[in-house]
Every structure is written in C-alpha cells, then in structure tokens.
Short mmCIF file of C-alpha atoms and ligand atoms in Angstrom, two decimals:
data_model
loop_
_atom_site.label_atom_id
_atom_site.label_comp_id
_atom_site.label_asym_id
_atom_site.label_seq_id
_atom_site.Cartn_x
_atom_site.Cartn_y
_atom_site.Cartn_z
CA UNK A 462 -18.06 33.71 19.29
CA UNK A 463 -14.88 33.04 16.88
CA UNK A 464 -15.48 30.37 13.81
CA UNK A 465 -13.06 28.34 12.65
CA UNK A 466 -11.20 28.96 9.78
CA UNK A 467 -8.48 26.82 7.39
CA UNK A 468 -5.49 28.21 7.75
CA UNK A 469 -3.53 25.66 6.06
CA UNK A 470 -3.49 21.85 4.59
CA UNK A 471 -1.00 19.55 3.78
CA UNK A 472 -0.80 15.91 3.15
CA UNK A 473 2.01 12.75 2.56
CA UNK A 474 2.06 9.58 0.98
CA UNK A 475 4.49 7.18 1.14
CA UNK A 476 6.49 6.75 -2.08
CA UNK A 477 5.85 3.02 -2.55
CA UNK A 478 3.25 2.75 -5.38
CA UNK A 479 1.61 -0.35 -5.41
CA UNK A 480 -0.43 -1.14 -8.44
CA UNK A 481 -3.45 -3.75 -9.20
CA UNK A 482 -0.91 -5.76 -11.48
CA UNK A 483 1.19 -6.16 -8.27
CA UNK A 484 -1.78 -7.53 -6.42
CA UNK A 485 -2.47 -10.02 -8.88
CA UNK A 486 1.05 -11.84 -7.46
CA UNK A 487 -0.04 -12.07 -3.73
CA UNK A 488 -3.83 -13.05 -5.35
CA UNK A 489 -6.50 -13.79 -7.61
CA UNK A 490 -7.55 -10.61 -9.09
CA UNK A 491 -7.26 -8.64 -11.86
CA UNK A 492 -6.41 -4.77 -12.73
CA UNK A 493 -9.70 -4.94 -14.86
CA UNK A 494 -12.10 -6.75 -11.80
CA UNK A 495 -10.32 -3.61 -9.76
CA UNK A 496 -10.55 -0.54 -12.04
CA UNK A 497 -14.50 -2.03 -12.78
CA UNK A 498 -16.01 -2.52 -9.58
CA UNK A 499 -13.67 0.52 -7.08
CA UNK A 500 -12.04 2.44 -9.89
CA UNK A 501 -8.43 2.08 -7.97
CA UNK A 502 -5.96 2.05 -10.11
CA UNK A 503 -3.11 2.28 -7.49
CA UNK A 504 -2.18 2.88 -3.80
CA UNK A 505 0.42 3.76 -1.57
CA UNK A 506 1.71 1.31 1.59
CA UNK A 507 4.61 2.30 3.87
CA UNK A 508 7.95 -0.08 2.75
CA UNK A 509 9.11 -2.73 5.63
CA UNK A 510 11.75 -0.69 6.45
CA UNK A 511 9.88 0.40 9.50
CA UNK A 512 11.17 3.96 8.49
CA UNK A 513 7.65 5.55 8.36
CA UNK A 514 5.29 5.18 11.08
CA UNK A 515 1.77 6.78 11.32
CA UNK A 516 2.98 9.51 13.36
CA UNK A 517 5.61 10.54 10.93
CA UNK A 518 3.49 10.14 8.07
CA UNK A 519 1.17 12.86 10.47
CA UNK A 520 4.20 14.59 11.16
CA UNK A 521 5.03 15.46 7.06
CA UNK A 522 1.14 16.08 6.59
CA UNK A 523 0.86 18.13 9.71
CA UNK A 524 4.37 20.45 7.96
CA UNK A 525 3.33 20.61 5.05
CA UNK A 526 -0.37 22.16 6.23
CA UNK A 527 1.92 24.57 8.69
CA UNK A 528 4.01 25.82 5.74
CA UNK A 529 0.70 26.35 3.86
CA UNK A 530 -0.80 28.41 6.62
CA UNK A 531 2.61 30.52 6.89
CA UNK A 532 2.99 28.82 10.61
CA UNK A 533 5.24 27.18 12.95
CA UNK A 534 4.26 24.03 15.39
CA UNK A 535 4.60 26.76 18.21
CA UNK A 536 1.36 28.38 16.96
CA UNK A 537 -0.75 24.62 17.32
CA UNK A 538 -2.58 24.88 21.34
CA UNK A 539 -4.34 21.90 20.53
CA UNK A 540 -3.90 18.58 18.05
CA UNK A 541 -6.40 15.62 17.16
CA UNK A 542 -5.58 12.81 15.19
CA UNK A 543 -8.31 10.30 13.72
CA UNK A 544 -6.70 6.92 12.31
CA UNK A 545 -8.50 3.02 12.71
CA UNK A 546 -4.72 1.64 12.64
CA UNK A 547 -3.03 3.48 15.90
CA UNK A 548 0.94 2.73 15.72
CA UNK A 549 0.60 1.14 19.32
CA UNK A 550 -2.44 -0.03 20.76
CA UNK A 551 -1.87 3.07 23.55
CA UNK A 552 -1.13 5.64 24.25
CA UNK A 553 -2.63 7.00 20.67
CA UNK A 554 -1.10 8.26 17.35
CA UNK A 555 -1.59 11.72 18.98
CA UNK A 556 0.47 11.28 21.54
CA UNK A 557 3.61 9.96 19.44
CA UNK A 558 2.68 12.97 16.71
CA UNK A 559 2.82 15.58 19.24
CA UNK A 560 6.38 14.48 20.78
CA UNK A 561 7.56 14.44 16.88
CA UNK A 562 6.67 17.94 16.53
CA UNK A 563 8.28 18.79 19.98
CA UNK A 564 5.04 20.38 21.52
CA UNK A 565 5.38 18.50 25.13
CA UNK A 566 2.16 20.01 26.97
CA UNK A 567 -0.25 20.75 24.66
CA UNK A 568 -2.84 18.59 24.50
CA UNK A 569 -3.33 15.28 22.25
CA UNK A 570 -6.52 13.30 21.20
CA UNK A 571 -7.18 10.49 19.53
CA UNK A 572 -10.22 9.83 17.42
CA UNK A 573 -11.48 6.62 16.48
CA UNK A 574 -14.90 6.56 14.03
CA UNK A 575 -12.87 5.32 11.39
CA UNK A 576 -13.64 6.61 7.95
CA UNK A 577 -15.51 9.73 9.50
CA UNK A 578 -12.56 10.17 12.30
CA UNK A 579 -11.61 13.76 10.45
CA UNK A 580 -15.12 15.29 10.37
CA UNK A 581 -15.84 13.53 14.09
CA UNK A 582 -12.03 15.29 14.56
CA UNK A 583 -13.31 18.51 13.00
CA UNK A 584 -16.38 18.87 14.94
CA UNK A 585 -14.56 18.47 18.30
CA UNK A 586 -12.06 21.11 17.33
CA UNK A 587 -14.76 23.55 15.38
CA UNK A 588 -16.24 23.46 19.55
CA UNK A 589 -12.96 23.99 21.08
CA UNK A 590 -12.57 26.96 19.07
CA UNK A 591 -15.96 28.54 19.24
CA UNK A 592 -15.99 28.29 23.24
CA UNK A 593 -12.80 29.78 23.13
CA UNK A 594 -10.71 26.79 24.71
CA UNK A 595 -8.25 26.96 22.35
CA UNK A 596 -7.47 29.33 19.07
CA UNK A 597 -4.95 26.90 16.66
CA UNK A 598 -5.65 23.13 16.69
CA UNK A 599 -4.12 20.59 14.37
CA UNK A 600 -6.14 17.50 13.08
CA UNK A 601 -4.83 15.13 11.05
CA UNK A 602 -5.91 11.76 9.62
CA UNK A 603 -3.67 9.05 8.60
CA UNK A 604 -3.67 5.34 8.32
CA UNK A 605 -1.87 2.73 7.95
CA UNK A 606 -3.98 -0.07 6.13
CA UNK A 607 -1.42 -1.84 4.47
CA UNK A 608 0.20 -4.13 7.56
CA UNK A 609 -3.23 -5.38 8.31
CA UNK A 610 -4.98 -6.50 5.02
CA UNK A 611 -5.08 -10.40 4.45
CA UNK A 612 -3.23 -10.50 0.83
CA UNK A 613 -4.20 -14.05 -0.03
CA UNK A 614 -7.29 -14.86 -2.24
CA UNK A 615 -9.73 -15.07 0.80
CA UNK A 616 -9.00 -11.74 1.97
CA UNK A 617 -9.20 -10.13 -1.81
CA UNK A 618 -12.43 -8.00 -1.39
CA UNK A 619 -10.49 -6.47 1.05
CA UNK A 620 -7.40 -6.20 0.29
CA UNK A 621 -7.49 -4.37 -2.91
CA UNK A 622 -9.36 -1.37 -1.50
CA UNK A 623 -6.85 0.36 1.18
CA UNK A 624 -3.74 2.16 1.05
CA UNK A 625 -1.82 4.18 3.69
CA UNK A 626 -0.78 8.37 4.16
CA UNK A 627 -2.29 11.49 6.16
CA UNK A 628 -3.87 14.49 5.36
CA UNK A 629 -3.40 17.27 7.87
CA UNK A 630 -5.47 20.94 8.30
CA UNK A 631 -4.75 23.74 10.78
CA UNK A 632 -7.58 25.12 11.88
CA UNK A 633 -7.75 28.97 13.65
CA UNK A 634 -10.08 31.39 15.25
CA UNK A 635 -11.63 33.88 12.99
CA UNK A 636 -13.63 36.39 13.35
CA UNK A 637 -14.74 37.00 10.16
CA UNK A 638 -18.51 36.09 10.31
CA UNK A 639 -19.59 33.34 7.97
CA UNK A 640 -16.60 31.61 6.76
CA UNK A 641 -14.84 28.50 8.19
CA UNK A 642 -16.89 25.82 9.22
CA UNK A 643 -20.66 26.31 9.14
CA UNK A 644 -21.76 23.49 10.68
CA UNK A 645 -21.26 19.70 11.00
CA UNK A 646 -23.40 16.84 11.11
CA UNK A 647 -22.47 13.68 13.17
CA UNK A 648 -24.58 9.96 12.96
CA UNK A 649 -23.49 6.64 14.09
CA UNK A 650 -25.45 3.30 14.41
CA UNK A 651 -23.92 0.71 16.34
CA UNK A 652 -26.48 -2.38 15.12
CA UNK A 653 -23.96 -2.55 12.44
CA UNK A 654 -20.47 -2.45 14.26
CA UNK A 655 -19.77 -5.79 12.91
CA UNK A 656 -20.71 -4.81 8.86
CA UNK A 657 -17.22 -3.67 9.06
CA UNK A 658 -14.71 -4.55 11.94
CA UNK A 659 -11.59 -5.88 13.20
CA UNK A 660 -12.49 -8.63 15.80
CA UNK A 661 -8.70 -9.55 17.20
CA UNK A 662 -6.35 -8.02 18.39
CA UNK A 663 -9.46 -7.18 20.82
CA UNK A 664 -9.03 -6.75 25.05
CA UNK A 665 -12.19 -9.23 26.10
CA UNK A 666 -9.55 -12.21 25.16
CA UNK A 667 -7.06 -13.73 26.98
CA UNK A 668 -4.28 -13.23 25.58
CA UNK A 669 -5.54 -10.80 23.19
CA UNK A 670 -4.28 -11.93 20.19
CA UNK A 671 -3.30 -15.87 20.22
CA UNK A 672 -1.01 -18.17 16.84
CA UNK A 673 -4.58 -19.17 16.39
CA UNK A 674 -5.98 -15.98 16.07
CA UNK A 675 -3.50 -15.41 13.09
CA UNK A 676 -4.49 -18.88 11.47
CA UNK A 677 -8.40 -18.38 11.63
CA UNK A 678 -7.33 -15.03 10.05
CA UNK A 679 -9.32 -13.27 12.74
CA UNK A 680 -6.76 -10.35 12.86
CA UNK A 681 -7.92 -9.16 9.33
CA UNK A 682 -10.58 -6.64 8.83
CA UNK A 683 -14.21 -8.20 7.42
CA UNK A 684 -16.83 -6.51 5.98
CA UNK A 685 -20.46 -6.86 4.69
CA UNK A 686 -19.54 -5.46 1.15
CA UNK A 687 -23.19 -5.23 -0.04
CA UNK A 688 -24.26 -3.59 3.12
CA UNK A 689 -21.74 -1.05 3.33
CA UNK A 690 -22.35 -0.37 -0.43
CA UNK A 691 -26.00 0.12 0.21
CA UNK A 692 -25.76 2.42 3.30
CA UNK A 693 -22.85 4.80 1.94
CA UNK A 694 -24.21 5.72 -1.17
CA UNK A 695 -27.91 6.65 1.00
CA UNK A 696 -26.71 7.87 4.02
CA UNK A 697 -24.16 10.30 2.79
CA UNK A 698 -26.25 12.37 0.08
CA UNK A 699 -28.78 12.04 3.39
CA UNK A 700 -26.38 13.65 5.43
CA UNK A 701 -25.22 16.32 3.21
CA UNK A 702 -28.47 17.28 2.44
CA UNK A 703 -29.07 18.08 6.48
CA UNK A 704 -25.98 19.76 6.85
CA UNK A 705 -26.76 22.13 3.39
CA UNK A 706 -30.24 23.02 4.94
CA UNK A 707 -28.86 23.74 8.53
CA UNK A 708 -27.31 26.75 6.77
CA UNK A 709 -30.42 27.70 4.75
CA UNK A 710 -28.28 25.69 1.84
CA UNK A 711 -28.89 23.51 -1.23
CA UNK A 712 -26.71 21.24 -3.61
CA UNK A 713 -26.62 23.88 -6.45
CA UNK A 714 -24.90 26.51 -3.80
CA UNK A 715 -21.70 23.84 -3.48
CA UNK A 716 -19.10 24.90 -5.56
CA UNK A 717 -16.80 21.47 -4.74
CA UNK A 718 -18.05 18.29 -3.17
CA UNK A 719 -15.88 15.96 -1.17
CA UNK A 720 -16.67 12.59 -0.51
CA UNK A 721 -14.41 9.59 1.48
CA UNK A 722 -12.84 8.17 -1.03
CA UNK A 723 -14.27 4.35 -0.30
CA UNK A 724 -14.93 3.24 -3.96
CA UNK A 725 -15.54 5.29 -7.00
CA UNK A 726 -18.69 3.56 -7.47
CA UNK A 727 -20.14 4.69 -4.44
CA UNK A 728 -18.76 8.39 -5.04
CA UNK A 729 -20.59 8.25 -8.55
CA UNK A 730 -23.87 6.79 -6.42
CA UNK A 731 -23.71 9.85 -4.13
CA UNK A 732 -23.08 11.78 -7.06
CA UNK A 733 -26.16 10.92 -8.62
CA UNK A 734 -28.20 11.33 -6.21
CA UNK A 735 -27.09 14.64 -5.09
CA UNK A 736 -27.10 15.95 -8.86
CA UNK A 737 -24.10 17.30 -8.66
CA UNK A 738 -22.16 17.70 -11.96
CA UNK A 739 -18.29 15.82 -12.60
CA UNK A 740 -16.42 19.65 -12.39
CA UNK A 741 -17.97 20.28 -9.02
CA UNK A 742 -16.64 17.15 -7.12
CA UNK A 743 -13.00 16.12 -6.53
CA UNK A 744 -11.57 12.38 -6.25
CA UNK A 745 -8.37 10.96 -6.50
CA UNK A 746 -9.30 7.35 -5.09
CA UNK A 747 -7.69 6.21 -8.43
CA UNK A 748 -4.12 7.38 -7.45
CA UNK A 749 -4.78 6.26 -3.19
CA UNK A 750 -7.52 3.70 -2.80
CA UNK A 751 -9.44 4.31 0.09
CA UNK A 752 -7.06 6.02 3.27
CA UNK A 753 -9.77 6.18 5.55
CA UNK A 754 -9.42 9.00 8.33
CA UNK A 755 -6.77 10.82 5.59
CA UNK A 756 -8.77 10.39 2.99
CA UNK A 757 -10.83 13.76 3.46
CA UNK A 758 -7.98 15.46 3.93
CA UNK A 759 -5.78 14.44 1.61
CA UNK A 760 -7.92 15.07 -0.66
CA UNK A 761 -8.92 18.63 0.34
CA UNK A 762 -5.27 19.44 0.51
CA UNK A 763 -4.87 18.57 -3.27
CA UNK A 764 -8.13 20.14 -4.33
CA UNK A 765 -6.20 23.41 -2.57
CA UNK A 766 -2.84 22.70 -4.51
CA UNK A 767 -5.04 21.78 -7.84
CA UNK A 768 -6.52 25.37 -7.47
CA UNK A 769 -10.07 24.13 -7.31
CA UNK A 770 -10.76 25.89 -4.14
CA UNK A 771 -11.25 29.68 -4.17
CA UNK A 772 -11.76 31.81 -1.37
CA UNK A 773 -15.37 32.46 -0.95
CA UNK A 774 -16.24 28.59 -2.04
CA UNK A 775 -18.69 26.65 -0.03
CA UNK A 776 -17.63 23.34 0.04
CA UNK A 777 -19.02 20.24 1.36
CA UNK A 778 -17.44 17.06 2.84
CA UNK A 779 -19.08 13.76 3.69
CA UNK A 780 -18.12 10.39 5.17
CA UNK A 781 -19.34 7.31 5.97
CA UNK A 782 -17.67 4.05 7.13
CA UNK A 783 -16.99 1.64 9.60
CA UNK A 784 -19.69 1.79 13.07
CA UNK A 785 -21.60 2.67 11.29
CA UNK A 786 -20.93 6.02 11.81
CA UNK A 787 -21.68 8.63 9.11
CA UNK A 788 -20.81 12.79 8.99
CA UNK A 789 -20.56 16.16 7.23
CA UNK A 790 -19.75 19.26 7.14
CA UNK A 791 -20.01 22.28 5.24
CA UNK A 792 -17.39 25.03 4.95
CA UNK A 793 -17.12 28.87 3.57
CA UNK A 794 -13.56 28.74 2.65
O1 UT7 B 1392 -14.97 3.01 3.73
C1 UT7 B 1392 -15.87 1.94 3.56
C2 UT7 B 1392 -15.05 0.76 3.18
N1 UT7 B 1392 -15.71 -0.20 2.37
C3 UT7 B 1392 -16.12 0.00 1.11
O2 UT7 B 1392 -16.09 1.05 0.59
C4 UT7 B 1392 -16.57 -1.18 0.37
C5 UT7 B 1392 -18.00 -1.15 -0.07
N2 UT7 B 1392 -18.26 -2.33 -0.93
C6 UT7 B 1392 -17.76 -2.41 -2.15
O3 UT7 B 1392 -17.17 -1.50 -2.66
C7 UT7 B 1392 -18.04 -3.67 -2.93
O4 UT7 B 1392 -18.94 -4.47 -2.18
C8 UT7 B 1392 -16.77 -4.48 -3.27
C9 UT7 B 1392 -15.90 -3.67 -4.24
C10 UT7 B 1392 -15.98 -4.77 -2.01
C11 UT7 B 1392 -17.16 -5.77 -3.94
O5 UT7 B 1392 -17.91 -5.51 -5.12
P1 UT7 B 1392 -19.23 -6.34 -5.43
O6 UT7 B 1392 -19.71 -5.90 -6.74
O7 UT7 B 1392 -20.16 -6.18 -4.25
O8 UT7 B 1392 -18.68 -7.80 -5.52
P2 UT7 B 1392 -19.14 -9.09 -4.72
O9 UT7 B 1392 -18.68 -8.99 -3.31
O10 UT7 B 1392 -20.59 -9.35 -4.98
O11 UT7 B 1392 -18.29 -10.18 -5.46
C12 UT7 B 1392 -18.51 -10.49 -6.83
C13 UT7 B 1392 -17.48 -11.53 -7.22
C14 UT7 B 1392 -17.36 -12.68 -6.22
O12 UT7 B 1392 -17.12 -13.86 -6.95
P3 UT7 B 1392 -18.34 -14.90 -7.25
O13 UT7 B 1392 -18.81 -15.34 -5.89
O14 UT7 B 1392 -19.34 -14.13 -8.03
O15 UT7 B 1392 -17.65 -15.97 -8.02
C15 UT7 B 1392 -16.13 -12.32 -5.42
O16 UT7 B 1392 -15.48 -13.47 -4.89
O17 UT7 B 1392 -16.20 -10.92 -7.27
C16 UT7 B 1392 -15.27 -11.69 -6.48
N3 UT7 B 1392 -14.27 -10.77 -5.93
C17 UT7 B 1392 -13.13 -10.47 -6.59
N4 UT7 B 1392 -12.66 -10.88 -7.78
C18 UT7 B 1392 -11.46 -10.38 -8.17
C19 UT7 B 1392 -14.27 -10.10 -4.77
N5 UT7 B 1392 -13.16 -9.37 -4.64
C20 UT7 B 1392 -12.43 -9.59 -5.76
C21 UT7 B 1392 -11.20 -9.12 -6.22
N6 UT7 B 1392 -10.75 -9.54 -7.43
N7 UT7 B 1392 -10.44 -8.25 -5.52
#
C-alpha cells in the first residue's frame, strides 16, 4: 500500500491588511484588549471589489503548492476543499476551484468541519491514496470570514478574531515506507454544535434568510467563548497525544508543532500542556488572525518557506473548532 507524501504547499492572502487600530472605527475595542487576550495583531479580508472569491483565493494557494511540488494542474486526479464560508451556498467551493484550474472531470469535494476541515480533508485523501483510488489529490482550505462578521460593538468578541486566505498542499503516492502521513485522528461531538454556529442563512426556514433575520443579527456567527476556550486548549494536546502514540510516538520526537491558529492564548495553553518548547512550534496568528480551514495550511506552507521543516521531520498538526469537531495528524516529512 502507497502513503501519502507532500509534494508541495502553497498559500495566498489577500493584500488588504486590516489592523486592530482599524477595528477600533467600526467598534469598541482596543489594539491592547486584542494583542492581550488573542495576540492578533492584524488580518487579511478580501476588498469589496468582488475581485477575489474563495475559489480564486484556492486557485493562487492551490499554484503556488503546484510550483512548489515542480507540477502542473494536469498531474491533480482528485481535489478537496474544506472552508465554513462556501462562495455559493451549492454547488461547493470545490466545484468553482476545479473549473478555475480547468480540470473538468476530475472529481471535487467539499468539506465542512470547519476549523478541522483540512485534517478531516487530509484524512479522506491520505484513504484515497492508500486504496489506490487516486495517486495526486489537491486539498486546500480557505475562508472567507470577513463578509460575515457583525462589526458593531455587539458582535466584537467575534469580530476581531477572523481573517480570510487559503493554504493549499498536493499530496502524492509514495512508496517510500514511513514518510508522509502516519496517521490521523478524527473526533467530533455534536452536543455542542451550537457553542459555535451560524443559525441563518439555514434551509429549515422559510425563506431562509428573511430583513428580520439581518436585524436580530441572526446571520452572524455566535459563540460560547469560555467553552470553546476550555475545550481547545484540552482536547487538542488530548488528541495529539493519541495520534503520537498510534505511531509508537511521544512529544519530545516532534521536531515542529502546528496548531489552528484560533487565539494565541490557546496555542500557548496547548503548548503548555504538551511541554513543547517556543523553537519547536510555529504560529503566525499575529500576522492572519484565525483563517479557519486555511489556517493549517497556511501555516505549514510558511513553516516550509521559513526553512523550519527538514526532510526527515516529524511534524504534528492539530485542530479544533466549530461542531465540536476536533483532529490530528502526524507526518514524516
Ligand atoms: O477556532 C475557534 C474559534 N474561537 C476561538 O478561538 C475563541 C475562543 N475564545 C476566546 O478566545 C476568548 O473567549 C475571547 C478572546 C473570544 C474572549 O476572551 P475572554 O477573556 O473570554 O473575554 P470575555 O468574553 O470574558 O470578555 C471579557 C470582557 C467583556 O466585558 P465585561 O463584560 O467584562 O465588561 C467583553 O464584553 O471583554 C469584553 N470584550 C471586548 N472588549 C474589547 C469582548 N470582546 C472584546 C473586544 N474588545 N473585541
């Protein structure tokens, strides 16, 4: 049976930089209450020029990992695509991503778990691969959080903590035993579907999305701050840990850790707890605020271009978010 190897990553943001100064005019927050409590110092949004769409933002991510890997959208049999914010409510992001690349045939999913969508994505492909259904797939993550955050004072909590862009990775067959994706761990608990959610637009309404929906601001994401706080910072050491001893593993074999970047206070959490030193984990949440599905890969594509991942490296990446749902995997790069 093949594994599945990186061949290449890649990743876009849009160049709109949006800092916690310029928040401070649509609300009533401050860079300090920001850079305390999430450590974001700034994010990207797509301009309302309408000139980037998730699916182009894919598209750039999805290049930029092809160039990396020394390949051309030919070589891709397969493509999955994790985002929360889907351009149109159908057909997915995957669909619109594949006709940008001009691959009409090959097959298109969408996955929605929300900030574990890539590792959910990665597992599905990391099967395909193994079985032998297909030997290239594409998976990218990318959001588009900026359109649907509630920018008044109310909607603050919020607000402050997304930004938009895609990561990308092509995956391939190897046969090289041992490197690629050891394994990947996948948990979800439903009981808290609401911690975190989008209730409207929402297809058990009629119409789906009403004037009034806007008003009562039931189009805007909530969430249970505390709760998703509490859960992230044990559920993703817990699921690390499983994944590391799968493979006969511990913490001190990971030479970089990568975490969803949700809040740098919950990175640090699940830093402690793993007792993993600074130099061995990599965040940028500073520069992007939390993207979500990209925000694995995005920041496993700059890890690459920062040369902090060697060949030979075991790496580990963990997510948790919205569902609840909560993954990992581990990798031999
Ligand atoms: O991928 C998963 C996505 N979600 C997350 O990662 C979020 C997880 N949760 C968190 O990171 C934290 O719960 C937050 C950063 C969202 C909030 O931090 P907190 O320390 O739990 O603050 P809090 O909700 O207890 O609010 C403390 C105060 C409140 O004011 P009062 O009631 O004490 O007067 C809030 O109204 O801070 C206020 N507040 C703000 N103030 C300035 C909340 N948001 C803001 C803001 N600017 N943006």
């Amino acid at each position: 049976m093949p594994n599945t190897a990186f061949l290449g990553t890649g990743f876009f943001v849009p160049p709109l930089v949006v800092t916690n100064e310029d928040l401070t005019r649509w609300m009533d927050t401050s860079d300090e209450w920001i850079r305390e409590r999430t450590g974001i110092l700034e994010r990207r949004w797509i301009s309302p020029d309408g000139e980037l769409t998730g699916a182009r933002m894919a598209c750039r991510a999805a290049e930029a990992a092809l160039e990396e890997a020394g390949k051309g959208p030919q070589d891709i049999d397969a493509i999955i695509l994790a985002t929360l914010s889907p351009d149109h409510s159908f057909p997915g992001t995957s669909a619109f991503l594949q006709a940008e690349l001009g691959l009409p045939g090959v097959p298109a999913l969408d996955v929605r778990t929300q900030c574990t969508g890539f590792l959910y994505g990665l597992s599905i492909a990391d099967a395909w691969i193994r079985v032998g259904q297909y030997r290239t797939v594409l998976l990218v993550g990318v959001e588009i959080q900026s359109t649907g955050l509630d920018l008044s004072t109310e909607g603050r909590d919020m607000a402050v903590l997304f930004g938009d862009g895609a990561g990308a990775v092509l995956l391939g067959a190897t046969e090289e035993e041992g490197r690629g994706v050891l394994s990947t761990h996948l948990h979800a608990d439903g009981r808290h579907a609401k911690d975190l959610w989008c209730d409207v637009s929402s297809s058990i309404k009629r119409p789906r999305i009403a004037p009034e929906d806007v008003a009562s601001k039931r189009v805007f994401p909530r969430m249970n701050g505390r709760e998703v706080f509490r859960n992230a910072v044990a559920r993703m050491p817990e699921v690390l840990i499983e994944g590391l001893e799968a493979n006969g593993l511990a913490v001190e074999d990971l030479d970089l850790l990568i975490a969803h970047q949700a809040n740098a206070r919950i990175s640090e959490g699940v830093q402690r707890k793993l007792g993993i030193p600074a130099e061995r984990v990599h965040n940028n949440i500073h520069r992007y605020g939390n993207t979500t599905a990209a925000s694995i890969p995005i920041a496993l594509a700059e890890a690459v271009r920062e040369g902090k991942v060697r060949e030979g490296a075991l790496l580990g990446l963990v997510a948790f978010g919205s569902g609840f749902t909560w993954a990992s995997a581990v990798l031999r790069w």
